[in-house]
Short mmCIF file of C-alpha atoms in Angstrom, two decimals:
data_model
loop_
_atom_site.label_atom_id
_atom_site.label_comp_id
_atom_site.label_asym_id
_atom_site.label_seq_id
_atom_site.Cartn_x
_atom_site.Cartn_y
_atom_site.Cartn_z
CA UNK A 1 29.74 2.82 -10.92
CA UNK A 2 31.75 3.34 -14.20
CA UNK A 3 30.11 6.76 -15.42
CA UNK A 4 31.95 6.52 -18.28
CA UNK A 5 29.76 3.58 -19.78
CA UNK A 6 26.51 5.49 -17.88
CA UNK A 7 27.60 8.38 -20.38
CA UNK A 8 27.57 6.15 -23.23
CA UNK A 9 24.20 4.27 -22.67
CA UNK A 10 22.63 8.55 -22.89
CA UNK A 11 24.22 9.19 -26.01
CA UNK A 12 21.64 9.64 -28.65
CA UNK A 13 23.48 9.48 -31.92
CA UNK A 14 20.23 10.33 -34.03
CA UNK A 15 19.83 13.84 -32.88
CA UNK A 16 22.33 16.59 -33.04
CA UNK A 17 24.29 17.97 -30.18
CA UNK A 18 25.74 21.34 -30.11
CA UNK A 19 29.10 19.99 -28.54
CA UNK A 20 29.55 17.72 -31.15
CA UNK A 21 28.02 20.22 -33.79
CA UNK A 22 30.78 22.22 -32.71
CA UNK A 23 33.63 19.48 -32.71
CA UNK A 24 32.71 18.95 -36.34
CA UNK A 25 33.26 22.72 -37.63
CA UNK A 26 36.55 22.94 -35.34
CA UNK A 27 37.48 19.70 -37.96
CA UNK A 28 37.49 17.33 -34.56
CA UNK A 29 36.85 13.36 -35.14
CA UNK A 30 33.61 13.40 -32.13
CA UNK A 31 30.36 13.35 -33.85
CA UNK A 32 27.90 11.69 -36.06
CA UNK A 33 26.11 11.55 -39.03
CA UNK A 34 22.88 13.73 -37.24
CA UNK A 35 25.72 16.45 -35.99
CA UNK A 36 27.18 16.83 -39.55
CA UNK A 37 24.30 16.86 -41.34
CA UNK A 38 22.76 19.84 -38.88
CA UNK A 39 25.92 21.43 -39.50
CA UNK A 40 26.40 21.27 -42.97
CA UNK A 41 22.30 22.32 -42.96
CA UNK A 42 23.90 25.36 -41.03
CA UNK A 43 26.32 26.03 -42.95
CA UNK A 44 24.57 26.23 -46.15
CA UNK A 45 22.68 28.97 -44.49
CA UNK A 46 25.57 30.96 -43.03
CA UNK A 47 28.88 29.63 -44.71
CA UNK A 48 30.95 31.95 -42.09
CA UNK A 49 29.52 29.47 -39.15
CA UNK A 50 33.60 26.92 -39.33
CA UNK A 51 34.82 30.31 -39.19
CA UNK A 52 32.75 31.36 -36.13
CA UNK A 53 33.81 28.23 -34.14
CA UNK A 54 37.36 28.84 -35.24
CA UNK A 55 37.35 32.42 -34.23
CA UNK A 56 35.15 31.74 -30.64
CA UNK A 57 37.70 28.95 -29.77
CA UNK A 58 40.60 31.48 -30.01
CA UNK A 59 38.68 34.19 -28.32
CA UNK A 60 38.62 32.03 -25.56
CA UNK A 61 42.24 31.20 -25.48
CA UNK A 62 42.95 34.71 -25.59
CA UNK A 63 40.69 35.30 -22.38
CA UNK A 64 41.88 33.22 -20.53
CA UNK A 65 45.45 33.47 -20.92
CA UNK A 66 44.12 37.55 -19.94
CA UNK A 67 42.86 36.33 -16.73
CA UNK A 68 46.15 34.25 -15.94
CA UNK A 69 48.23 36.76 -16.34
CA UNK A 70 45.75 39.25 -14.25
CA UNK A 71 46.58 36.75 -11.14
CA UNK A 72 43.44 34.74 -12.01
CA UNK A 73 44.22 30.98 -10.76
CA UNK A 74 40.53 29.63 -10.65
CA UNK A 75 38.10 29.25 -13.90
CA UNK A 76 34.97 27.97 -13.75
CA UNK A 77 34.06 26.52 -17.50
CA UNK A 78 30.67 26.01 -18.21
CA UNK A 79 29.63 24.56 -21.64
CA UNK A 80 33.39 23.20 -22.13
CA UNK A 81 32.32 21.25 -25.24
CA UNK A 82 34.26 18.28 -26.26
CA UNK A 83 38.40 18.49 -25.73
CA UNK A 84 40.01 20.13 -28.09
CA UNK A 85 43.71 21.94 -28.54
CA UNK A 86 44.40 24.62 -26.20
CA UNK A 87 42.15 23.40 -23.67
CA UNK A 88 41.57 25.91 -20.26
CA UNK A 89 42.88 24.49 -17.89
CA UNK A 90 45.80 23.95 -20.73
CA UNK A 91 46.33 27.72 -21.17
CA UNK A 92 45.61 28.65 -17.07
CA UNK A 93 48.41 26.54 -16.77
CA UNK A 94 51.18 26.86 -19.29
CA UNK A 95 50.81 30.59 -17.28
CA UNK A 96 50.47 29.13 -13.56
CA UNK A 97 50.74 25.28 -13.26
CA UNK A 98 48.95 25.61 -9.97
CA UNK A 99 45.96 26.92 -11.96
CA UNK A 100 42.26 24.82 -10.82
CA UNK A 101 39.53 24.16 -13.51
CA UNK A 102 36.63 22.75 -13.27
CA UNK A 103 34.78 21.93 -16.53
CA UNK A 104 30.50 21.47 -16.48
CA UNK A 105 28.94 20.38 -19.96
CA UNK A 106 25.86 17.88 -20.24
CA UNK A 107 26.52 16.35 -23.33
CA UNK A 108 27.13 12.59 -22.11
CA UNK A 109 30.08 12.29 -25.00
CA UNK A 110 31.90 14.88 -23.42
CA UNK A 111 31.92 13.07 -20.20
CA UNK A 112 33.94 9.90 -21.80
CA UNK A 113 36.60 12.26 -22.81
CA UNK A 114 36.86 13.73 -18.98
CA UNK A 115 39.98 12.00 -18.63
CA UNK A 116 41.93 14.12 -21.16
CA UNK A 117 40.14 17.10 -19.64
CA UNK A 118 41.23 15.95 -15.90
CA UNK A 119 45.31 15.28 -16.25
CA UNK A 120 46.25 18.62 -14.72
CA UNK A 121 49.37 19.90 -14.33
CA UNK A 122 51.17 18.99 -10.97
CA UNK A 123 50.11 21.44 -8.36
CA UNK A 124 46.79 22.29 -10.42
CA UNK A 125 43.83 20.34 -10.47
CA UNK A 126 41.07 19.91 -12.27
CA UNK A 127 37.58 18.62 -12.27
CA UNK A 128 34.23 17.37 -14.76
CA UNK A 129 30.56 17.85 -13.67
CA UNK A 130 28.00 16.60 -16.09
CA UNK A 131 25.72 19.37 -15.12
CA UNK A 132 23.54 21.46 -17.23
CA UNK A 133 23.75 25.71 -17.21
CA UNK A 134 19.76 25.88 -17.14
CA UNK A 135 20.03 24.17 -13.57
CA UNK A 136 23.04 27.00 -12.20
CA UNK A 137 22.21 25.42 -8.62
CA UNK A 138 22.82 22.19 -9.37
CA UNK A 139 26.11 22.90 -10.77
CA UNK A 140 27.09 25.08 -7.84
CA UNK A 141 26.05 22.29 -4.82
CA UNK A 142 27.78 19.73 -6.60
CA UNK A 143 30.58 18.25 -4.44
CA UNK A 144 32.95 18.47 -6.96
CA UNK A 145 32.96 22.14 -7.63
CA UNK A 146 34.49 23.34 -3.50
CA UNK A 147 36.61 19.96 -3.56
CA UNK A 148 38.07 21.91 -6.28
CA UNK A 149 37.45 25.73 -6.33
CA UNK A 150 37.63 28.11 -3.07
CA UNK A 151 34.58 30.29 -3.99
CA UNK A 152 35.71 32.89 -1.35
CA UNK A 153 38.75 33.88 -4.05
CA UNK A 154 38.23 35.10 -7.52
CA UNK A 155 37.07 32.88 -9.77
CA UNK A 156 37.12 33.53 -13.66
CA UNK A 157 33.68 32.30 -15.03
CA UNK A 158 33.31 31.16 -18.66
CA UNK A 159 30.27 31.15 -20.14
CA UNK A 160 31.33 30.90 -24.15
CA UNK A 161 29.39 30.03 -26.64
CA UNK A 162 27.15 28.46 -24.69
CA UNK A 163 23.94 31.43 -24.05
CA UNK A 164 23.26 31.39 -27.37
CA UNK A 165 21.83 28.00 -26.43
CA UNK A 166 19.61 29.66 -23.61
CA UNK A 167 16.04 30.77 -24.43
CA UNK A 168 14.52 34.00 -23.11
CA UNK A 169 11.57 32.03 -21.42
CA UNK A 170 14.85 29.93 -19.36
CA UNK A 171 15.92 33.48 -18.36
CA UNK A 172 19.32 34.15 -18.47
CA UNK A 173 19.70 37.04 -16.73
CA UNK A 174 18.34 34.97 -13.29
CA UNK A 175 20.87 32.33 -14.71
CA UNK A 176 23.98 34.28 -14.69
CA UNK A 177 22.80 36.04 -11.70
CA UNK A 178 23.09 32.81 -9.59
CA UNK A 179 26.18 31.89 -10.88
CA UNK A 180 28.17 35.43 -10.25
CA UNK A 181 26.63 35.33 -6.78
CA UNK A 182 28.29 33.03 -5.95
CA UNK A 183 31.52 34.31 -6.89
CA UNK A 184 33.92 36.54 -4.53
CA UNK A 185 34.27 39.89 -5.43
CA UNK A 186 37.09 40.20 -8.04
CA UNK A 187 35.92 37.48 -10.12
CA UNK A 188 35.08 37.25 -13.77
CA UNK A 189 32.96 36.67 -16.70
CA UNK A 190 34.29 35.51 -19.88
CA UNK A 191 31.01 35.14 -22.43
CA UNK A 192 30.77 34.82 -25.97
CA UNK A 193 27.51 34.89 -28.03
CA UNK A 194 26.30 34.59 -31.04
CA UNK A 195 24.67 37.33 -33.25
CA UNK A 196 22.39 37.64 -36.25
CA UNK A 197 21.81 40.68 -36.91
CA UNK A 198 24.68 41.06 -39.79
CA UNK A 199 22.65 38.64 -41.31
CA UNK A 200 20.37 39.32 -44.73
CA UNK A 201 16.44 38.72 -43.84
CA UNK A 202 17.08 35.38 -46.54
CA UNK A 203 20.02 34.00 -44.63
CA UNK A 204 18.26 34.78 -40.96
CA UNK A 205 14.72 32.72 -42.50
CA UNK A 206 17.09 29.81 -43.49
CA UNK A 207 18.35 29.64 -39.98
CA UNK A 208 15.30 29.85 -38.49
CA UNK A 209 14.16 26.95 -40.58
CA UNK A 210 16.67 24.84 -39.42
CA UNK A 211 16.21 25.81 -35.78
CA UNK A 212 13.42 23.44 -35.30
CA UNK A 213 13.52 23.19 -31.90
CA UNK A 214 13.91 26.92 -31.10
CA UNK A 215 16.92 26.26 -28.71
CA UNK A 216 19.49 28.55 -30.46
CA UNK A 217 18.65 32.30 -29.33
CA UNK A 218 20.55 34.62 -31.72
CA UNK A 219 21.02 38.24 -29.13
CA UNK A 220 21.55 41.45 -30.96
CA UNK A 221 25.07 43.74 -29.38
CA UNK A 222 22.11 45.59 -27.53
CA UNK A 223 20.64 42.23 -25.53
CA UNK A 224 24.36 40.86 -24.97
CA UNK A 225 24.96 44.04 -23.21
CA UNK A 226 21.58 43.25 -21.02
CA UNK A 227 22.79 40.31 -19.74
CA UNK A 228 26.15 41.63 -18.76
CA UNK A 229 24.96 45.10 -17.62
CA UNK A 230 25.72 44.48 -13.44
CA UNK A 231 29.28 43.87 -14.71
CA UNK A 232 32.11 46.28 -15.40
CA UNK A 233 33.74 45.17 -18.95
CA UNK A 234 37.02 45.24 -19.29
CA UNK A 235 38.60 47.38 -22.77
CA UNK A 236 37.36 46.98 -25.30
CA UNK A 237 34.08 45.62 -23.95
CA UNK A 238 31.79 43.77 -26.32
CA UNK A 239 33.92 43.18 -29.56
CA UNK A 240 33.60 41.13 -32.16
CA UNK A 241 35.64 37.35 -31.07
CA UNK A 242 38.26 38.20 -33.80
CA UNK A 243 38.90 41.62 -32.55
CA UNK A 244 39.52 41.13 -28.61
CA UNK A 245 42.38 41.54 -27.65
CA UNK A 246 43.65 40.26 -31.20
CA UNK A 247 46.45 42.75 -31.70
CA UNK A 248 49.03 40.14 -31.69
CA UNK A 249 47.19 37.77 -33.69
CA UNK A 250 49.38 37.33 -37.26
CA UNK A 251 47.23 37.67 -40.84
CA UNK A 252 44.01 39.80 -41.67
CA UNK A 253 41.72 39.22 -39.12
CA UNK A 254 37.90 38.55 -40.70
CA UNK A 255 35.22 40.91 -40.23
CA UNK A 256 32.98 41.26 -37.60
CA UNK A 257 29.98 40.31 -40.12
CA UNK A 258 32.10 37.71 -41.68
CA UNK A 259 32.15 35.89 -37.76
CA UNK A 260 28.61 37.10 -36.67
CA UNK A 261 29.77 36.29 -32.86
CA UNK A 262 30.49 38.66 -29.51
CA UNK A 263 32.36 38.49 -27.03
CA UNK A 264 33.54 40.41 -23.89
CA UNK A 265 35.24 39.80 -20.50
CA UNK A 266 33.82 41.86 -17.04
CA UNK A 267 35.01 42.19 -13.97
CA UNK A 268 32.16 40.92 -11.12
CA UNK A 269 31.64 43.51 -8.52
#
């Protein structure tokens, strides 16, 4: 069965998808006129949002380049989001080209661009599941995922940008749970989350208003740490995305309130 052209008969092009949401304020080409119009809706509310993806993306880049060079040659992506530059498995392996990703997203658009996230570098490999994070045990009995990964060594789990889209009533905490249990010891956690409490009481009513369906859960510092609290962070723990590890970075880097997003990297025990 082609699952490319399964992927393209789900594709509802009426109703906005967060991957593609996201592809439009990273400037990509993958989205339609329902993704830019809840973006620009978005936007209006909380013109730092572009700057947000922007900053998130390179937070990740910076993470896992961090976890290469810690000895790290598994990741675990979950949420991957439609290709873009400096892909993971592109960074894992510009360190180690024998680095193994496997990328899990369920937006069906993302799974006709698997090819560009499956060539691998010779020696690595790489892997899609069209899998969903709400359903951790799904993702973690698919075939795909030990054909790939050897669970019994450390694997670096990233989970960025991508809890903000989990509700409190899904319960993330028994979420990540799953997933880091099945993890050797010495694995880690790479997350990233949205905040708004930066945000004016005007600006946070306008949001709300255009989160109809309630599936975007805004987490103060406070209920990131929560979720993350059976892990030991690495320095500096939760920082804003354009602080961590951002020493290096050339230019000003923008504010914390100016990208309204965490993120932190811990160590699974």
């Amino acid at each position: 069965m082609d699952t490319t052209d399964d992927a393209r008969t789900r594709i509802d092009t009426t109703v906005a998808h967060p991957a593609r949401r996201y592809n439009y304020w990273l400037g990509g080409k993958d989205h339609f006129a329902a993704d830019r119009a809840s973006g620009d809706a978005i936007a209006a509310a909380m013109p730092g949002v572009k700057l947000m993806a922007v900053e998130n993306r390179a937070f990740m880049g910076r993470a896992v380049r961090y976890l290469a060079e810690q000895g790290i040659r598994q990741f675990l992506d979950i949420g991957t989001g439609i290709p873009a530059p400096n892909n993971t498995h592109e960074i894992a392996q510009s360190v180690d080209p024998s680095s193994r990703v496997v990328y899990v997203d369920n937006d069906p658009i993302v799974l006709t661009h698997a090819r560009a996230l499956l060539t691998s570098a010779p020696g690595g490999a790489n892997a899609y599941i069209d899998g969903d994070l709400r359903d951790p045990e799904a993702i973690l009995a698919h075939p795909d995922l030990p054909a790939t990964l050897d669970l019994s060594r450390p694997v670096a789990l990233l989970l960025v940008a991508v809890l903000h889209f989990i509700r409190e009533d899904e319960h993330p905490e028994r979420i990540i749970e799953t997933l880091t249990a099945a993890l050797a010891p010495g694995s880690y956690l790479v997350a990233s989350h949205a905040t708004w409490e930066y945000l004016p009481a005007e600006v946070i009513a306008a949001l709300t208003r255009n989160n109809t369906d309630g599936r975007f859960q805004a987490r103060t510092a406070a209920r990131f740490a929560e979720l993350l609290a059976p892990f030991d962070l690495v320095e500096p723990g939760i920082e804003s995305v354009a602080y961590w590890h951002a020493d290096d970075v050339p230019g000003p880097r923008p504010s914390a309130e100016e990208v309204a997003c965490f993120g932190a990297v811990a160590r699974i025990r």
